[in-house]
Every structure is written in structure tokens, then in C-alpha cells.
PDB file of C-alpha atoms and ligand atoms in Angstrom:
ATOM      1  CA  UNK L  15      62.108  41.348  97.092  1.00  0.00           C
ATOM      2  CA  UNK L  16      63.590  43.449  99.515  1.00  0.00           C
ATOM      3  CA  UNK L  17      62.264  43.133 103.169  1.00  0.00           C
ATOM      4  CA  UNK L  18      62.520  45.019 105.729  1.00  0.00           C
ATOM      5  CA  UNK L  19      60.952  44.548 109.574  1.00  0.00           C
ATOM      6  CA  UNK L  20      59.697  47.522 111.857  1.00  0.00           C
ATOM      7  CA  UNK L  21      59.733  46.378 115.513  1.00  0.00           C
ATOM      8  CA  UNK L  22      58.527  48.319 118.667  1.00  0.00           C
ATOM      9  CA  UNK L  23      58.833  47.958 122.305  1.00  0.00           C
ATOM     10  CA  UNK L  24      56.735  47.705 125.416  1.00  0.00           C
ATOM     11  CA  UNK L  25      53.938  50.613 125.708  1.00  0.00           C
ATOM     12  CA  UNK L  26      54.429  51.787 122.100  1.00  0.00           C
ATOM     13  CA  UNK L  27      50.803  50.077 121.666  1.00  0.00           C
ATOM     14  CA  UNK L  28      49.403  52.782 123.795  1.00  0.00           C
ATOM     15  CA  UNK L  29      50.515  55.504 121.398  1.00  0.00           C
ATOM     16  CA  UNK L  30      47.605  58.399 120.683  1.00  0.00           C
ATOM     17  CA  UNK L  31      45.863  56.890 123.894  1.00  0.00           C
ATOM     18  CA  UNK L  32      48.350  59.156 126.731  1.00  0.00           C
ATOM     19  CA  UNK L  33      51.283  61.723 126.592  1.00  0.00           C
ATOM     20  CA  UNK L  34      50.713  63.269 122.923  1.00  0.00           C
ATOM     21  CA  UNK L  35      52.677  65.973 123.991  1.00  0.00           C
ATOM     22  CA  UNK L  36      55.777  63.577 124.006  1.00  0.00           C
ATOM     23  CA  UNK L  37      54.524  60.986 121.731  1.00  0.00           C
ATOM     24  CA  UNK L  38      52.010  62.441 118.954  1.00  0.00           C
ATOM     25  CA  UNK L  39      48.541  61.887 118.407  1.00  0.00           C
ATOM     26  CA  UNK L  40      48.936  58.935 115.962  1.00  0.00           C
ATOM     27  CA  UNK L  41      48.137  55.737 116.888  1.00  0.00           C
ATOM     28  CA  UNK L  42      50.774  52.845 115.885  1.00  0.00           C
ATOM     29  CA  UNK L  43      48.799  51.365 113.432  1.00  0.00           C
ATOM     30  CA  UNK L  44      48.711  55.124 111.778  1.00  0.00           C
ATOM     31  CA  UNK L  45      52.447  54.891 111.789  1.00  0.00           C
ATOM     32  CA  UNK L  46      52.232  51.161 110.701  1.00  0.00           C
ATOM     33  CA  UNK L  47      49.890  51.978 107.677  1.00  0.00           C
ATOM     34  CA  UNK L  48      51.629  54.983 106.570  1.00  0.00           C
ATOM     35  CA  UNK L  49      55.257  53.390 106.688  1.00  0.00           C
ATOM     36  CA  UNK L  50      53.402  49.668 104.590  1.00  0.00           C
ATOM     37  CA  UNK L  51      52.161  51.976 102.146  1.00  0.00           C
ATOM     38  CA  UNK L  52      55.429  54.070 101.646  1.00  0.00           C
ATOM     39  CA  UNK L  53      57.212  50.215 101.693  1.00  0.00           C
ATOM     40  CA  UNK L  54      54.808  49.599  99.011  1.00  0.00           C
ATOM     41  CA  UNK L  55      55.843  52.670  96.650  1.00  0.00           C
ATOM     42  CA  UNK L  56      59.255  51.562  96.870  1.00  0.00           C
ATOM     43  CA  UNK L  57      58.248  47.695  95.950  1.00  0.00           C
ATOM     44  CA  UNK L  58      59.347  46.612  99.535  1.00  0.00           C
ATOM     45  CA  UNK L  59      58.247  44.421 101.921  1.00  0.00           C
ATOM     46  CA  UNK L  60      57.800  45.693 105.565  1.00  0.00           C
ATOM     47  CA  UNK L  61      56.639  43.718 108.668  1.00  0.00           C
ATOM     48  CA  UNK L  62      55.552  45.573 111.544  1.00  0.00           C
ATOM     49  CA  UNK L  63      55.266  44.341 115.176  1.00  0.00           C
ATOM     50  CA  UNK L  64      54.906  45.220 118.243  1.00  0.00           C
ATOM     51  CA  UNK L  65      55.487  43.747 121.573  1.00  0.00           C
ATOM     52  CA  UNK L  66      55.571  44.203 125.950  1.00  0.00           C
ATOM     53  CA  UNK L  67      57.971  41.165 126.211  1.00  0.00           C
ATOM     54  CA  UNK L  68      61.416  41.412 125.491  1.00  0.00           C
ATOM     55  CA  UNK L  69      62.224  37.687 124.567  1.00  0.00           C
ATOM     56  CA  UNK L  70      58.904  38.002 121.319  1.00  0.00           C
ATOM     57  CA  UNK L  71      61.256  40.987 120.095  1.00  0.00           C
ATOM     58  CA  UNK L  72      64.700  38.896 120.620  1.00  0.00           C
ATOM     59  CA  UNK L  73      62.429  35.823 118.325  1.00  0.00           C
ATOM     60  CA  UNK L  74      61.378  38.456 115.797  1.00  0.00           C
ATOM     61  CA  UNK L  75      64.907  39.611 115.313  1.00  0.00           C
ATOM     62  CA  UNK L  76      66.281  36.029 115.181  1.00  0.00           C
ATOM     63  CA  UNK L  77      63.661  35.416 112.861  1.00  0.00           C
ATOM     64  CA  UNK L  78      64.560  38.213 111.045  1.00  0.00           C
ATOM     65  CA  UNK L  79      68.053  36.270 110.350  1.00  0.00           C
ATOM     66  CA  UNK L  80      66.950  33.830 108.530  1.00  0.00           C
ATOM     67  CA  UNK L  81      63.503  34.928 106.405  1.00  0.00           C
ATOM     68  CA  UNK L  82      65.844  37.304 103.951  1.00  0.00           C
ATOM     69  CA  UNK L  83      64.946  40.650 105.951  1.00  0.00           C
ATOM     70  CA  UNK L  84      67.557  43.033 104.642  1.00  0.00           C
ATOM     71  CA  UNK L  85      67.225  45.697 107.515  1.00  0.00           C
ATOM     72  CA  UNK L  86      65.127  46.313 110.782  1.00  0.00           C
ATOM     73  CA  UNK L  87      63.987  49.779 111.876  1.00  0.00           C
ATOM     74  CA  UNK L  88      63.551  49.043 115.944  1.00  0.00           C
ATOM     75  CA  UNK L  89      62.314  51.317 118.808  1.00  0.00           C
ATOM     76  CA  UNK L  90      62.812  49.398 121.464  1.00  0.00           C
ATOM     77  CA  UNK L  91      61.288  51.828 124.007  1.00  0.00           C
ATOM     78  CA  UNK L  92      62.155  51.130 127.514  1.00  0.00           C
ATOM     79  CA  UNK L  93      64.350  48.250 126.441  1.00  0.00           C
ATOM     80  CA  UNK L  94      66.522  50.660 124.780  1.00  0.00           C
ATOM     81  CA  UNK L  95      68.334  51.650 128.228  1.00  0.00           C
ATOM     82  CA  UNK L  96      68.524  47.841 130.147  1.00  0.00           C
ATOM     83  CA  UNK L  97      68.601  45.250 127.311  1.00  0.00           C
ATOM     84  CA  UNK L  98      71.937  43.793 126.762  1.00  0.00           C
ATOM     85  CA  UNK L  99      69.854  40.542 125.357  1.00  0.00           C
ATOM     86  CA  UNK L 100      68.430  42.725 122.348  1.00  0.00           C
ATOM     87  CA  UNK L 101      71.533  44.195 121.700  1.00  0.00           C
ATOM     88  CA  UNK L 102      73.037  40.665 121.321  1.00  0.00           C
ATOM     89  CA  UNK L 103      70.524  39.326 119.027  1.00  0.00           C
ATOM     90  CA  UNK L 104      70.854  41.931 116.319  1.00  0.00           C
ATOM     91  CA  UNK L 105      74.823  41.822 116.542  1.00  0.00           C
ATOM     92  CA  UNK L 106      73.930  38.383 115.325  1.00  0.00           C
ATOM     93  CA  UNK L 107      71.641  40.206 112.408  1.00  0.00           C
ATOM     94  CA  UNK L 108      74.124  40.655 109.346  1.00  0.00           C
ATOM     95  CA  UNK L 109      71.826  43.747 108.337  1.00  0.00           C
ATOM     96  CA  UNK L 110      71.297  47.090 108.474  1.00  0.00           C
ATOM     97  CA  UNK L 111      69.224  48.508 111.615  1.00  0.00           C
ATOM     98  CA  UNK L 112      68.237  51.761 112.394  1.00  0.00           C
ATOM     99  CA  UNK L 113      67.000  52.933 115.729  1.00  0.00           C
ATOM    100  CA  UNK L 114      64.122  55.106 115.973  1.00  0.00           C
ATOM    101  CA  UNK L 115      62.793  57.070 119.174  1.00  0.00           C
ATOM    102  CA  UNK L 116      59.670  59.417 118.906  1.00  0.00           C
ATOM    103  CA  UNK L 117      61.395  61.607 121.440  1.00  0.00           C
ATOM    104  CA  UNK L 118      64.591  63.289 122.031  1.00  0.00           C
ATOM    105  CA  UNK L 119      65.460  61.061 124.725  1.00  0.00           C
ATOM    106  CA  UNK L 120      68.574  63.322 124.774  1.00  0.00           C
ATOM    107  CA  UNK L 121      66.231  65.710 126.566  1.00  0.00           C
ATOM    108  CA  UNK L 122      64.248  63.726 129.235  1.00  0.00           C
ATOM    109  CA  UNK L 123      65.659  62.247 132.176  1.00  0.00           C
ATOM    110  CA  UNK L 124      69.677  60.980 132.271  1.00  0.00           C
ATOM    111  CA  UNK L 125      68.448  57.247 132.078  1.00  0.00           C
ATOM    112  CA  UNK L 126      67.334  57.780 128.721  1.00  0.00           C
ATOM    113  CA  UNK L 127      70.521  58.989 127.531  1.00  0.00           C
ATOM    114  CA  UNK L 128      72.362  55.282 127.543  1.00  0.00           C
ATOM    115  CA  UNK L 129      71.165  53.513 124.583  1.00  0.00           C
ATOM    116  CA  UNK L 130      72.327  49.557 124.139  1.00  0.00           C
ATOM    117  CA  UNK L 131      70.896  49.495 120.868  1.00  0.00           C
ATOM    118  CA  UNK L 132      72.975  52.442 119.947  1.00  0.00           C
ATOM    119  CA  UNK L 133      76.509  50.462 120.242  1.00  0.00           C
ATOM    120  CA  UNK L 134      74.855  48.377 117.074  1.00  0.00           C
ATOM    121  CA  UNK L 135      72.992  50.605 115.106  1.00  0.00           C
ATOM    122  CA  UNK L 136      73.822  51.920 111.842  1.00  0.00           C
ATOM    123  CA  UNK L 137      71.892  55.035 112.354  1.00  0.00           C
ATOM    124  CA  UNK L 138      70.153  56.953 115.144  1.00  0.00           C
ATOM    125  CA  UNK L 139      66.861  59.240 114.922  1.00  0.00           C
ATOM    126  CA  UNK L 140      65.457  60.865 118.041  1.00  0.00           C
ATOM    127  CA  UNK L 141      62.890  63.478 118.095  1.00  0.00           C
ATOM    128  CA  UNK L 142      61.035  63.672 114.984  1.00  0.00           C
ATOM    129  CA  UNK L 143      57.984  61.853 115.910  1.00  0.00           C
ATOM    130  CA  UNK L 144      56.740  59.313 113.627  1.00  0.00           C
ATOM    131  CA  UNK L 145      58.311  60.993 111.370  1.00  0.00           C
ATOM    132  CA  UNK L 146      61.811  59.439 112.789  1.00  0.00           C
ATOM    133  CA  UNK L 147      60.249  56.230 110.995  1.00  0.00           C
ATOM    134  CA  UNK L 148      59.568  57.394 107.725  1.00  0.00           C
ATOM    135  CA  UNK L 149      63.197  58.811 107.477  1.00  0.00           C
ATOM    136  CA  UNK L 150      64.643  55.295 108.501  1.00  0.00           C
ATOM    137  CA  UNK L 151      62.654  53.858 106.297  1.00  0.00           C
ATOM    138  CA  UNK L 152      64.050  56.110 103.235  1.00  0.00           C
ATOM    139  CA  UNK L 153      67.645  55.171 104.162  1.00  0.00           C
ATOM    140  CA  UNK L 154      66.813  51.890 104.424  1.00  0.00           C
ATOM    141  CA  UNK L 155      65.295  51.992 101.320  1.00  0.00           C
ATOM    142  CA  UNK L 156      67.644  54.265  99.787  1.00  0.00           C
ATOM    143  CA  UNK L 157      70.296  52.641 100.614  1.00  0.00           C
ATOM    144  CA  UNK L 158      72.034  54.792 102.861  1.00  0.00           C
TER     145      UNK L 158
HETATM  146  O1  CA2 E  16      60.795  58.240 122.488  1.00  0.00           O
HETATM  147  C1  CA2 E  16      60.659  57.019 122.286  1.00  0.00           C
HETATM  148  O2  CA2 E  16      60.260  56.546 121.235  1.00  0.00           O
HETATM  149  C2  CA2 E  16      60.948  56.035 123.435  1.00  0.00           C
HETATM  150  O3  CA2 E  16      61.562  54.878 122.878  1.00  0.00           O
HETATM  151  C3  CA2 E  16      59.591  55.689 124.038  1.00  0.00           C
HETATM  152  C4  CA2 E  16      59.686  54.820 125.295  1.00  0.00           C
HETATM  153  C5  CA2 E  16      60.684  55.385 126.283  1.00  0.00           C
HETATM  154  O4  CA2 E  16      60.866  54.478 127.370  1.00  0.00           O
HETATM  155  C6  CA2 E  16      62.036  55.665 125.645  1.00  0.00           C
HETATM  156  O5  CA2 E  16      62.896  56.233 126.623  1.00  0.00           O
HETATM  157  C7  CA2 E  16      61.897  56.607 124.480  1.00  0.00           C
HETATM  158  C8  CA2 E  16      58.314  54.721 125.979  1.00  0.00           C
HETATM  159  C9  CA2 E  16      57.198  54.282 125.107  1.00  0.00           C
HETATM  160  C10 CA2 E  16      55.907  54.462 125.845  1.00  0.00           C
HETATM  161  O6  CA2 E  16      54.915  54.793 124.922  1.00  0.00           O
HETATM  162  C11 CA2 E  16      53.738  55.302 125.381  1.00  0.00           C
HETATM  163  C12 CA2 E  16      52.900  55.849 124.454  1.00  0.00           C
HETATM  164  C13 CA2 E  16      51.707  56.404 124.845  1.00  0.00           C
HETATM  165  C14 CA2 E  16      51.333  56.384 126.179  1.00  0.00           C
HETATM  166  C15 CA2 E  16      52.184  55.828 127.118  1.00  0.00           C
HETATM  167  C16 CA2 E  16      53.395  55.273 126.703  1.00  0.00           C
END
């Protein structure tokens, strides 16, 4: 079966708590349930975590290596501007991996416009809300 892994970053757990007007009302486990189900349709497997330390994210990707995950969708939040160690680990994923922000980091302040994760990622999606994930997830699953 085809399997694919959903990671987010630090703070991402606070999502429908604070800031809707950047981040949406949803909660993550909104997002997560609507993006298992729509894995489900499609006959795929999906994982979904979420962590505040960068080193569990580094494991899951490693892990991610070996278990037969064909692609990981990440946001890796604030990581996504200082972490040269999550960049590493999935240049040593053979996959596919999309990155997914909720906002147009394009648009907010100039440290959110360097993106580590970018210089690896097969695709890029900024801006859409959660909606960011369903669209990597139908490339993923898509194939494209
Ligand atoms: O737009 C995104 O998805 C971000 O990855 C979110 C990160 C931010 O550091 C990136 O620059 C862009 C922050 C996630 C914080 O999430 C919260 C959600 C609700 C309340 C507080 C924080």
C-alpha cells in the first residue's frame, strides 16, 4: 500500500486556539481527520504527527526511510527558516516531499522568506490554509 507521512512543526498544535486570522479556525486534528479520510478514498496510508522538538521530526523522517513511506507532506513551521538538520535528513529520504505553509510566508516578515526545506522539496504551497494540505496530498497521490 502506498504510504504517505504528514509531519508538522513546533506550535502547529496550537492551531484554532490563537491567530485565526493567519492560521484558520481548524484545529490540527480537523486537518488531520480530513486529510486520513481523503488518504482513505484514495486506498492510502497517511501518518500524521506533530511535534515542538526538532530532533522527534528528524526520527520521524528517518523513520520514514525505512517503513516504505513513499512521500512526506511537512510544515515545518518555525524550523522552516533555521534547520539545516531537517533539511539533511530528508535529502537522505529517496521520496517525494512537499512543503506546506498555512500562510503566505512570502508576505510576513523577511525571515520567513528563506526556506531550508525549500532547497529539497519537490513542491511548494503557501497560503491556502489547510487547504495547502489537501492539494499536497492530491499530488502526492496523483502522482504529480
Ligand atoms: O504558515 C505556516 O504554516 C508557518 O509554517 C507557521 C509557522 C511559522 O513560523 C512559519 O513561518 C509559517 C508558525 C506556526 C505557529 O502556529 C500557531 C498556530 C496557532 C497559534 C499560534 C501559533
Amino acid at each position: 500500500m502506498h504510504k504517505v507521512l504528514v509531519l508538522h512543526g513546533p506550535n502547529l498544535n496550537l492551531l484554532g486556539t490563537r491567530q485565526p486570522e493567519i492560521y484558520g479556525r481548524e484545529t490540527l486534528a480537523d486537518i488531520d481527520d480530513a486529510l486520513r479520510a481523503k488518504a482513505a478514498d484514495h486506498g492510502w496510508a497517511i501518518e500524521c504527527r506533530q511535534s515542538n522538538h526538532e530532533g522527534e521530526l528528524i526520527d520521524a523522517i528517518h523513520a520514514a526511510r525505512l517503513d516504505g513511506t513513499g512521500a512526506i507532506i511537512i510544515n515545518p513551521a518555525a524550523y522552516t527558516h533555521t534547520s539545516v538538520a531537517i533539511l539533511d535528513a530528508l535529502n537522505a529520504f529517496d521520496g517525494r516531499v512537499i512543503e506546506v505553509h498555512l500562510s503566505n510566508v512570502h508576505k510576513r516578515e523577511s525571515f520567513r522568506h528563506h526556506s531550508y526545506v525549500s532547497l529539497r522539496a519537490d513542491g511548494v504551497i503557501a497560503g491556502l490554509g489547510s487547504r495547502g494540505y489537501h492539494a499536497a496530498l492530491e499530488a502526492v497521490m496523483g502522482g504529480g
